[in-house]
CSV table of C-alpha atoms in Angstrom, one decimal:
chain,number,residue,atom,x,y,z
A,1,MET,CA,0.1,-0.1,0.3
A,2,GLN,CA,1.2,3.4,-1.0
A,3,GLU,CA,2.2,5.5,2.0
A,4,LEU,CA,1.1,8.6,2.7
A,5,ALA,CA,2.6,12.2,2.2
A,6,ILE,CA,0.3,14.5,3.8
A,7,LYS,CA,-3.8,13.8,5.9
A,8,THR,CA,-5.9,16.8,6.6
A,9,GLU,CA,-8.6,16.0,9.4
A,10,GLY,CA,-11.5,18.2,10.0
A,11,LEU,CA,-8.5,21.1,9.2
A,12,GLY,CA,-10.1,24.9,9.8
A,13,LYS,CA,-8.6,27.8,10.1
A,14,GLN,CA,-10.1,31.3,11.6
A,15,TYR,CA,-9.2,35.2,11.3
A,16,ARG,CA,-10.2,38.2,12.9
A,17,ILE,CA,-11.5,41.2,10.5
A,18,GLY,CA,-12.9,44.4,10.9
A,19,GLY,CA,-10.8,46.5,14.2
A,20,THR,CA,-7.6,48.6,14.9
A,21,GLN,CA,-4.5,47.0,14.8
A,22,ALA,CA,-2.7,48.0,18.0
A,23,ARG,CA,1.1,50.1,17.7
A,24,TYR,CA,4.0,47.8,19.3
A,25,LYS,CA,4.5,48.2,22.9
A,26,THR,CA,7.6,48.8,24.0
A,27,LEU,CA,9.5,46.3,27.2
A,28,ARG,CA,8.0,48.7,30.0
A,29,GLU,CA,4.4,49.2,28.7
A,30,SER,CA,3.7,45.3,28.4
A,31,ILE,CA,5.0,44.6,31.5
A,32,VAL,CA,2.9,47.4,33.5
A,33,ASP,CA,-0.4,46.3,31.7
A,34,GLY,CA,0.2,43.3,32.4
A,35,ALA,CA,0.1,43.6,35.9
A,36,LYS,CA,-3.2,46.2,36.0
A,37,ALA,CA,-5.1,43.5,33.0
A,38,PRO,CA,-6.1,41.4,36.6
A,39,PHE,CA,-7.3,44.8,37.9
A,40,LYS,CA,-9.0,46.5,34.7
A,41,ARG,CA,-11.2,42.9,34.2
A,42,MET,CA,-11.9,42.7,38.1
A,43,GLY,CA,-13.4,46.6,37.7
A,44,ARG,CA,-15.7,45.7,34.4
A,45,LEU,CA,-17.2,42.7,36.3
A,46,PHE,CA,-18.2,44.7,39.3
A,47,ARG,CA,-19.6,47.1,36.7
A,48,GLY,CA,-21.0,44.1,34.8
A,49,GLU,CA,-19.3,45.1,31.1
A,50,ALA,CA,-17.7,42.3,28.4
A,51,TYR,CA,-14.5,42.3,28.1
A,52,ALA,CA,-13.0,44.6,25.9
A,53,GLY,CA,-12.5,44.3,22.5
A,54,THR,CA,-15.8,41.4,22.6
A,55,GLY,CA,-17.9,42.4,20.0
A,56,LEU,CA,-15.7,45.0,18.1
A,57,HIS,CA,-14.5,42.1,15.4
A,58,GLU,CA,-16.2,39.7,12.7
A,59,SER,CA,-14.5,36.3,12.6
A,60,ILE,CA,-14.2,35.0,9.5
A,61,TRP,CA,-13.2,30.9,8.4
A,62,ALA,CA,-10.4,31.1,5.3
A,63,LEU,CA,-10.8,26.8,6.1
A,64,LYS,CA,-13.6,24.9,7.5
A,65,GLU,CA,-13.6,20.9,7.5
A,66,ILE,CA,-10.5,20.5,5.1
A,67,SER,CA,-9.9,16.6,4.6
A,68,PHE,CA,-8.1,14.9,2.1
A,69,GLU,CA,-5.2,12.6,1.9
A,70,VAL,CA,-2.0,12.6,-0.6
A,71,LYS,CA,-0.1,9.8,-1.5
A,72,GLN,CA,4.1,9.3,-1.6
A,73,GLY,CA,3.9,11.0,-5.2
A,74,GLU,CA,1.1,12.1,-6.1
A,75,VAL,CA,1.0,15.9,-8.1
A,76,LEU,CA,-2.5,17.2,-6.6
A,77,GLY,CA,-3.9,19.9,-7.9
A,78,ILE,CA,-5.6,22.6,-5.9
A,79,ILE,CA,-8.1,24.8,-8.1
A,80,GLY,CA,-10.8,27.9,-6.6
A,81,ARG,CA,-11.4,31.1,-6.8
A,82,ASN,CA,-9.8,34.3,-5.7
A,83,GLY,CA,-10.6,34.0,-1.4
A,84,ALA,CA,-12.0,29.8,-1.7
A,85,GLY,CA,-8.7,29.3,0.6
A,86,LYS,CA,-6.0,27.7,-1.6
A,87,THR,CA,-3.3,29.8,-0.1
A,88,THR,CA,-4.3,29.8,3.6
A,89,LEU,CA,-4.5,25.7,2.9
A,90,LEU,CA,-0.9,25.7,2.0
A,91,LYS,CA,0.5,28.2,4.5
A,92,ILE,CA,-0.8,25.3,6.7
A,93,LEU,CA,0.9,22.6,5.2
A,94,SER,CA,3.7,24.7,5.1
A,95,ARG,CA,4.6,24.9,8.8
A,96,ILE,CA,3.7,29.5,8.5
A,97,THR,CA,0.4,29.1,10.4
A,98,GLU,CA,-1.3,27.0,12.7
A,99,PRO,CA,-4.6,26.1,12.0
A,100,THR,CA,-7.8,26.8,14.4
A,101,GLU,CA,-9.0,23.3,14.7
A,102,GLY,CA,-8.1,19.9,13.4
A,103,VAL,CA,-4.6,18.6,12.0
A,104,ALA,CA,-2.6,18.0,9.0
A,105,GLU,CA,-0.5,15.7,8.8
A,106,VAL,CA,3.1,16.0,7.1
A,107,TRP,CA,6.0,13.2,6.7
A,108,GLY,CA,9.3,14.5,4.8
A,109,LYS,CA,10.6,17.2,4.2
A,110,VAL,CA,8.8,20.6,2.6
A,111,GLY,CA,9.7,22.6,0.3
A,112,SER,CA,7.3,25.7,-0.5
A,113,LEU,CA,6.6,28.5,-2.9
A,114,LEU,CA,4.5,31.1,-2.0
A,115,GLU,CA,4.3,34.8,-1.5
A,116,VAL,CA,7.5,36.5,-3.1
A,117,GLY,CA,9.3,36.7,-0.4
A,118,VAL,CA,8.4,34.6,2.4
A,119,GLY,CA,11.5,32.0,3.4
A,120,PHE,CA,14.4,34.8,2.1
A,121,HIS,CA,16.2,36.9,4.7
A,122,PRO,CA,16.0,41.1,2.6
A,123,GLU,CA,19.3,41.8,4.9
A,124,LEU,CA,21.6,38.6,3.6
A,125,THR,CA,22.3,38.4,-0.4
A,126,GLY,CA,21.3,35.9,-2.5
A,127,ARG,CA,24.1,32.6,-2.0
A,128,GLU,CA,23.6,33.6,1.9
A,129,ASN,CA,19.5,32.7,1.3
A,130,VAL,CA,20.6,29.9,-0.4
A,131,PHE,CA,22.1,28.3,2.4
A,132,LEU,CA,19.8,29.0,5.0
A,133,ASN,CA,17.0,27.7,2.8
A,134,GLY,CA,19.1,24.3,2.5
A,135,ALA,CA,20.1,24.7,6.7
A,136,ILE,CA,16.1,25.0,7.4
A,137,LEU,CA,15.3,21.5,5.6
A,138,GLY,CA,17.9,19.4,7.2
A,139,MET,CA,21.0,19.3,4.5
A,140,ARG,CA,24.4,19.8,5.3
A,141,LYS,CA,26.7,22.7,4.0
A,142,ALA,CA,28.5,20.3,1.8
A,143,GLU,CA,24.5,18.9,-0.1
A,144,ILE,CA,23.7,22.6,-0.7
A,145,GLU,CA,26.8,23.0,-2.6
A,146,ASN,CA,26.8,20.4,-4.9
A,147,LYS,CA,23.4,21.8,-5.9
A,148,TYR,CA,24.6,25.5,-5.7
A,149,ASP,CA,25.6,25.7,-9.4
A,150,GLU,CA,22.2,23.9,-10.5
A,151,ILE,CA,20.4,26.6,-8.0
A,152,VAL,CA,22.3,29.2,-9.4
A,153,ASP,CA,21.5,28.3,-13.5
A,154,PHE,CA,18.1,27.8,-13.1
A,155,ALA,CA,17.1,31.1,-11.8
A,156,GLY,CA,19.5,33.1,-13.7
A,157,VAL,CA,20.7,35.4,-11.0
A,158,ASP,CA,24.4,34.9,-11.4
A,159,LYS,CA,24.9,38.2,-11.6
A,160,TYR,CA,23.3,39.4,-8.7
A,161,ILE,CA,23.9,36.5,-6.6
A,162,ASP,CA,26.2,38.3,-4.0
A,163,THR,CA,23.4,41.1,-3.4
A,164,PRO,CA,20.8,42.0,-0.8
A,165,MET,CA,17.9,40.1,-1.1
A,166,LYS,CA,15.9,43.6,-0.9
A,167,HIS,CA,17.7,44.7,-4.2
A,168,TYR,CA,15.9,42.2,-6.0
A,169,SER,CA,12.6,42.6,-7.9
A,170,SER,CA,10.0,40.2,-7.7
A,171,GLY,CA,10.3,38.3,-10.7
A,172,MET,CA,14.6,38.1,-9.7
A,173,GLN,CA,12.8,36.4,-5.7
A,174,VAL,CA,10.6,34.1,-7.8
A,175,ARG,CA,13.3,32.2,-9.8
A,176,LEU,CA,15.6,31.8,-7.6
A,177,ALA,CA,13.1,30.9,-4.5
A,178,PHE,CA,11.4,28.3,-7.7
A,179,SER,CA,14.7,27.3,-7.6
A,180,ILE,CA,15.9,26.4,-4.3
A,181,ALA,CA,13.2,24.7,-4.0
A,182,ALA,CA,13.1,22.8,-6.8
A,183,HIS,CA,17.0,21.4,-6.7
A,184,LEU,CA,16.8,20.9,-2.9
A,185,GLU,CA,15.3,18.1,-3.6
A,186,PRO,CA,12.3,18.3,-0.4
A,187,GLU,CA,10.3,15.6,-0.5
A,188,ILE,CA,6.8,17.6,-0.5
A,189,LEU,CA,6.9,20.6,-2.7
A,190,LEU,CA,4.3,23.2,-2.5
A,191,ILE,CA,4.0,25.7,-5.3
A,192,ASP,CA,1.5,28.6,-5.4
A,193,GLU,CA,-0.2,31.1,-8.3
A,194,VAL,CA,2.9,32.4,-7.1
A,195,LEU,CA,4.8,31.7,-10.3
A,196,ALA,CA,2.5,33.5,-12.4
A,197,VAL,CA,5.4,36.3,-11.6
A,198,GLY,CA,7.7,35.4,-13.6
A,199,ASP,CA,8.1,35.4,-17.9
A,200,ILE,CA,7.2,33.0,-19.8
A,201,GLY,CA,10.2,31.1,-20.5
A,202,PHE,CA,10.6,30.8,-16.6
A,203,GLN,CA,7.2,29.7,-16.8
A,204,ARG,CA,8.4,26.7,-19.1
A,205,LYS,CA,11.1,25.7,-17.2
A,206,CYS,CA,9.0,25.9,-14.3
A,207,PHE,CA,6.6,23.3,-15.2
A,208,SER,CA,9.5,21.4,-16.9
A,209,LYS,CA,11.3,21.5,-13.6
A,210,MET,CA,7.6,20.1,-11.9
A,211,ASP,CA,7.7,16.7,-14.5
A,212,GLU,CA,10.8,16.3,-13.6
A,213,VAL,CA,10.1,15.9,-9.7
A,214,ALA,CA,6.6,14.3,-9.8
A,215,TYR,CA,8.8,12.2,-12.4
A,216,ALA,CA,11.5,10.9,-9.6
A,217,GLY,CA,8.5,9.8,-7.2
A,218,ARG,CA,8.3,13.1,-5.2
A,219,THR,CA,4.7,15.0,-3.9
A,220,VAL,CA,3.8,17.6,-5.1
A,221,ILE,CA,0.9,19.7,-4.9
A,222,PHE,CA,0.8,22.7,-7.4
A,223,VAL,CA,-2.7,26.1,-6.9
A,224,SER,CA,-3.2,27.3,-10.2
A,225,HIS,CA,-5.9,29.2,-11.6
A,226,ASN,CA,-4.4,27.8,-15.0
A,227,MET,CA,-6.5,25.4,-16.1
A,228,GLU,CA,-4.1,24.0,-18.8
A,229,ALA,CA,-1.2,23.3,-16.2
A,230,ILE,CA,-3.0,21.6,-13.7
A,231,ARG,CA,-4.7,19.9,-16.6
A,232,SER,CA,-1.6,18.6,-17.7
A,233,LEU,CA,0.6,18.4,-14.5
A,234,CYS,CA,-1.4,16.8,-11.9
A,235,THR,CA,-2.7,13.4,-11.6
A,236,ARG,CA,-5.7,14.6,-8.7
A,237,GLY,CA,-7.9,18.0,-7.9
A,238,VAL,CA,-9.2,19.5,-5.3
A,239,TRP,CA,-11.4,22.0,-6.0
A,240,LEU,CA,-11.8,24.7,-3.2
A,241,ASP,CA,-15.0,27.4,-3.0
A,242,GLU,CA,-15.2,30.0,0.5
A,243,GLY,CA,-12.6,27.5,2.5
A,244,LYS,CA,-14.5,24.0,1.8
A,245,VAL,CA,-14.0,21.1,-0.1
A,246,VAL,CA,-16.6,20.7,-3.2
A,247,TYR,CA,-14.5,18.2,-5.3
A,248,GLU,CA,-11.6,15.6,-4.7
A,249,GLY,CA,-11.0,13.4,-7.3
A,250,ASP,CA,-9.5,13.1,-11.2
A,251,ALA,CA,-8.3,16.8,-12.0
A,252,THR,CA,-9.8,16.6,-15.5
A,253,SER,CA,-13.8,16.0,-13.2
A,254,ALA,CA,-12.6,18.7,-10.8
A,255,ILE,CA,-11.7,21.3,-13.4
A,256,ASN,CA,-15.4,20.4,-15.4
A,257,LEU,CA,-16.8,20.6,-13.1
A,258,TYR,CA,-14.8,24.0,-11.9
A,259,ILE,CA,-15.6,25.4,-15.6
A,260,GLU,CA,-19.3,24.2,-14.8
A,261,SER,CA,-19.7,26.3,-11.8
A,262,PHE,CA,-19.5,29.4,-13.8
A,263,SER,CA,-22.8,28.3,-16.3
A,264,GLY,CA,-24.3,30.6,-14.5
A,265,GLU,CA,-21.8,34.1,-15.0
A,266,SER,CA,-23.2,36.4,-17.6
A,267,ALA,CA,-23.6,36.0,-20.6
A,268,VAL,CA,-23.9,39.7,-21.6
A,269,SER,CA,-21.4,41.8,-20.3
A,270,THR,CA,-22.3,45.8,-20.5
A,271,ILE,CA,-18.8,47.2,-20.7
A,272,ALA,CA,-18.4,49.4,-17.8
A,273,GLU,CA,-16.8,52.9,-18.3
A,274,GLU,CA,-13.3,52.0,-16.8
A,275,SER,CA,-12.6,48.9,-18.9
A,276,HIS,CA,-12.2,50.6,-21.4
A,277,VAL,CA,-8.6,51.5,-21.8
A,278,VAL,CA,-9.1,53.0,-25.3
A,279,ASP,CA,-11.5,55.8,-25.4
A,280,SER,CA,-10.9,57.6,-29.2
A,281,GLY,CA,-15.0,59.2,-28.7
A,282,LEU,CA,-15.7,58.0,-31.7
A,283,LEU,CA,-16.7,54.5,-31.4
A,284,ARG,CA,-17.6,52.2,-28.4
A,285,ILE,CA,-18.1,48.8,-27.7
A,286,ASP,CA,-20.6,49.0,-25.2
A,287,LYS,CA,-22.4,45.4,-24.8
A,288,VAL,CA,-20.8,42.7,-25.6
A,289,SER,CA,-22.7,38.8,-25.2
A,290,ILE,CA,-22.0,35.0,-26.2
A,291,LEU,CA,-24.6,32.5,-27.7
A,292,ASP,CA,-24.9,28.9,-28.2
A,293,SER,CA,-25.0,27.5,-31.9
A,294,GLU,CA,-29.3,27.8,-31.5
A,295,GLY,CA,-29.0,31.6,-31.1
A,296,ARG,CA,-29.5,31.4,-27.0
A,297,ALA,CA,-27.6,34.1,-24.7
A,298,THR,CA,-25.7,31.8,-22.6
A,299,SER,CA,-21.4,31.5,-21.1
A,300,ARG,CA,-21.5,27.9,-21.1
A,301,ILE,CA,-20.4,26.4,-23.9
A,302,SER,CA,-20.8,22.4,-24.4
A,303,TYR,CA,-17.3,21.2,-26.4
A,304,ARG,CA,-17.1,21.0,-29.7
A,305,GLU,CA,-20.3,23.2,-30.4
A,306,ASP,CA,-19.5,26.5,-32.0
A,307,PHE,CA,-20.4,29.7,-30.6
A,308,SER,CA,-21.0,33.4,-31.9
A,309,ILE,CA,-19.5,36.7,-29.7
A,310,GLY,CA,-22.4,39.5,-30.1
A,311,LEU,CA,-21.3,43.6,-29.7
A,312,GLU,CA,-23.1,46.5,-29.7
A,313,ILE,CA,-21.4,49.7,-31.2
A,314,GLY,CA,-21.9,53.1,-30.9
A,315,ILE,CA,-20.4,55.0,-33.9
A,316,LEU,CA,-19.7,58.8,-31.9
A,317,GLY,CA,-18.0,60.5,-35.1
A,318,THR,CA,-17.1,60.3,-38.3
A,319,ILE,CA,-15.1,57.1,-39.8
A,320,GLU,CA,-14.4,56.2,-43.2
A,321,LYS,CA,-12.5,52.8,-42.1
A,322,ALA,CA,-12.1,50.7,-38.4
A,323,ARG,CA,-12.0,47.3,-37.6
A,324,LEU,CA,-13.5,45.4,-35.1
A,325,GLY,CA,-11.5,42.6,-33.3
A,326,ILE,CA,-12.3,40.1,-31.1
A,327,GLY,CA,-9.5,37.5,-29.1
A,328,ILE,CA,-10.2,34.8,-27.3
A,329,ASN,CA,-7.1,34.6,-24.0
A,330,SER,CA,-6.8,32.4,-21.1
A,331,PRO,CA,-7.3,33.4,-18.0
A,332,GLY,CA,-3.9,34.2,-17.2
A,333,GLY,CA,-3.3,36.6,-20.3
A,334,GLN,CA,-1.9,33.9,-23.2
A,335,ARG,CA,-3.6,35.5,-26.4
A,336,ILE,CA,-4.9,32.4,-28.4
A,337,THR,CA,-6.3,33.5,-31.4
A,338,THR,CA,-8.1,37.1,-33.2
A,339,VAL,CA,-9.5,37.8,-35.2
A,340,HIS,CA,-11.2,40.6,-37.3
A,341,HIS,CA,-14.5,41.0,-39.6
A,342,THR,CA,-12.0,41.9,-42.2
A,343,ASP,CA,-10.5,38.8,-42.1
A,344,LYS,CA,-11.2,36.7,-46.1
A,345,GLY,CA,-12.6,39.7,-47.7
A,346,GLY,CA,-14.6,41.8,-44.8
A,347,ILE,CA,-15.1,45.3,-45.3
A,348,PRO,CA,-14.0,48.0,-43.1
A,349,LEU,CA,-16.5,49.6,-40.6
A,350,GLY,CA,-17.7,53.1,-43.1
A,351,VAL,CA,-20.6,54.5,-41.3
A,352,PRO,CA,-22.5,57.4,-40.8
A,353,PRO,CA,-23.1,58.2,-36.1
A,354,GLY,CA,-25.7,55.6,-34.7
A,355,ARG,CA,-25.7,51.7,-33.2
A,356,TYR,CA,-24.8,49.2,-35.1
A,357,ALA,CA,-24.5,45.6,-33.9
A,358,VAL,CA,-22.2,42.7,-35.8
A,359,LEU,CA,-22.5,39.1,-35.2
A,360,ALA,CA,-19.2,36.4,-34.9
A,361,ARG,CA,-19.4,33.0,-35.8
A,362,PHE,CA,-16.9,30.4,-34.2
A,363,VAL,CA,-16.1,26.9,-35.0
A,364,ASN,CA,-15.2,25.8,-31.3
A,365,ASP,CA,-11.7,24.1,-31.3
A,366,LEU,CA,-11.0,24.6,-28.0
A,367,MET,CA,-10.0,22.9,-25.0
A,368,PRO,CA,-12.4,22.9,-21.9
A,369,GLY,CA,-11.2,25.8,-19.9
A,370,LEU,CA,-12.1,29.2,-18.9
A,371,TYR,CA,-11.6,31.8,-21.6
A,372,VAL,CA,-11.5,35.7,-21.7
A,373,ILE,CA,-12.6,37.6,-24.4
A,374,SER,CA,-10.9,40.5,-25.2
A,375,VAL,CA,-12.8,43.3,-28.1
A,376,GLY,CA,-11.3,46.1,-29.4
A,377,ALA,CA,-11.6,48.5,-33.2
A,378,HIS,CA,-8.2,50.7,-35.0
A,379,GLU,CA,-8.5,52.5,-38.0
A,380,GLU,CA,-7.6,49.9,-40.8
A,381,ASP,CA,-5.1,52.6,-42.8
A,382,SER,CA,-3.4,53.9,-39.9
A,383,GLY,CA,-3.2,51.0,-37.1
A,384,LYS,CA,-4.5,53.9,-34.6
A,385,SER,CA,-6.7,52.3,-31.9
A,386,LEU,CA,-10.0,53.7,-31.2
A,387,ASP,CA,-11.4,51.1,-28.3
A,388,TYR,CA,-10.2,48.2,-26.3
A,389,ILE,CA,-11.5,45.9,-23.9
A,390,PRO,CA,-9.2,43.6,-22.7
A,391,TYR,CA,-11.5,41.9,-20.2
A,392,ALA,CA,-15.1,42.2,-21.4
A,393,ILE,CA,-16.6,38.9,-20.7
A,394,ASP,CA,-15.6,35.0,-19.9
A,395,LEU,CA,-16.3,32.4,-21.7
A,396,SER,CA,-16.8,28.8,-20.3
A,397,ILE,CA,-16.6,25.5,-22.4
A,398,ILE,CA,-17.0,22.9,-20.3
A,399,GLY,CA,-16.2,19.0,-20.6
A,400,THR,CA,-18.2,17.2,-22.5
A,401,SER,CA,-20.2,17.7,-26.2
A,402,LYS,CA,-24.1,17.5,-26.6
A,403,GLU,CA,-23.0,14.0,-28.1
A,404,GLY,CA,-21.2,12.5,-24.8
A,405,GLU,CA,-17.7,12.8,-26.7
A,406,SER,CA,-15.0,14.5,-23.5
A,407,PRO,CA,-11.6,15.1,-25.1
A,408,ASP,CA,-8.6,12.1,-24.6
A,409,PRO,CA,-7.2,12.9,-21.1
A,410,ALA,CA,-3.8,12.7,-23.0
A,411,ASN,CA,-4.6,15.9,-25.0
A,412,HIS,CA,-3.0,18.6,-23.6
A,413,GLY,CA,-3.5,22.0,-25.3
A,414,LEU,CA,-5.3,25.3,-25.2
A,415,VAL,CA,-7.3,24.0,-29.1
A,416,ASP,CA,-8.5,20.6,-30.4
A,417,MET,CA,-7.7,20.3,-33.6
A,418,GLU,CA,-8.7,18.1,-36.2
A,419,VAL,CA,-6.2,16.5,-38.3
A,420,ASN,CA,-5.9,13.3,-41.1
A,421,TRP,CA,-3.3,11.7,-40.3
A,422,SER,CA,-1.4,8.8,-43.2
A,423,GLU,CA,-1.6,5.5,-42.9
A,424,VAL,CA,2.6,4.6,-41.7
A,425,GLU,CA,4.9,3.5,-44.4
A,426,ARG,CA,8.1,2.3,-44.3
A,427,ILE,CA,10.5,4.4,-46.1
């Protein structure tokens, strides 16, 4: 039977919100307050008053009744909306914070990459922090020295390795922190969404390294909003919502259920004033909608089901040649495709002031997941931007087609293109 790496039972974490943060006291003030405290409490009791602070703070549960197990060598993905409790859970498993209730048992050395700067001493150099983190993991100096060159080379910070950490950018700190966590060979690796701070090239290196760590039989827990990364890296998934486990099981099912939870999101988005990052005063896209293959408004489209995106546009001034565009992006901002209404012989927009509507029909080859739709317009000849909304509306592609077809779990990526293969021939 495979041994456990992590086990949680009835785990909960409560925080107080509201009230004011008291200033730090001197040692003398703390001693005096300690001596006065019993007399103050007695006085309140005689006057029939509650203890100080009662009722002044509201408590919230960041986590509640969290129970799950992770076997040695498993790669577990944790997903959920912002504020679901994902980072709090990793902090408890990393022993950074203690639970309010329940038990979290961890067997093995833990390496973690959580918030930027956590685990680093700002006054120490990068080199000194490498050795400090290794010592915390229980490694001998000789063991750390054997890994030192690999750590620095992977992080790409060799020029700054003898510079105090307080002078590192957030990206440099993340690169070094991940490199330390991955190369010092902890038995359990905890990775939060902090990887999003790094550049695309470094993110690819990180995902490749996480594959390598998992292949070596070590346990990985990965928190991310990148559903494709979760799908490709993780064998199991936990979906958290409002501090509770909604689903625990295989990663693909966790992702599909999480995506389907967005089905109640608005299928029609009226663009708020502050969402326009460009405002020419000549053209304004003020409403975006998503329609299924039967023309019904919905933000939830089945796998392989074609869909349409509708735009409502206000023309406010004279425009001779305008080009409308729609972009489909991953939640992390990666552009998957851009289409323009002038593609394939379309005519640039040249109409008098007024309100207009247009519909773009898409052949759906997107993999199940969450997507962000961006919309915009620019002048055909000059390229000058007339309007741009980077986050216009969300699109959810759910994991099963109307005919019951699902993507092959071995397929990774953002699109599922239909390809015709020839027969294999001897050459």
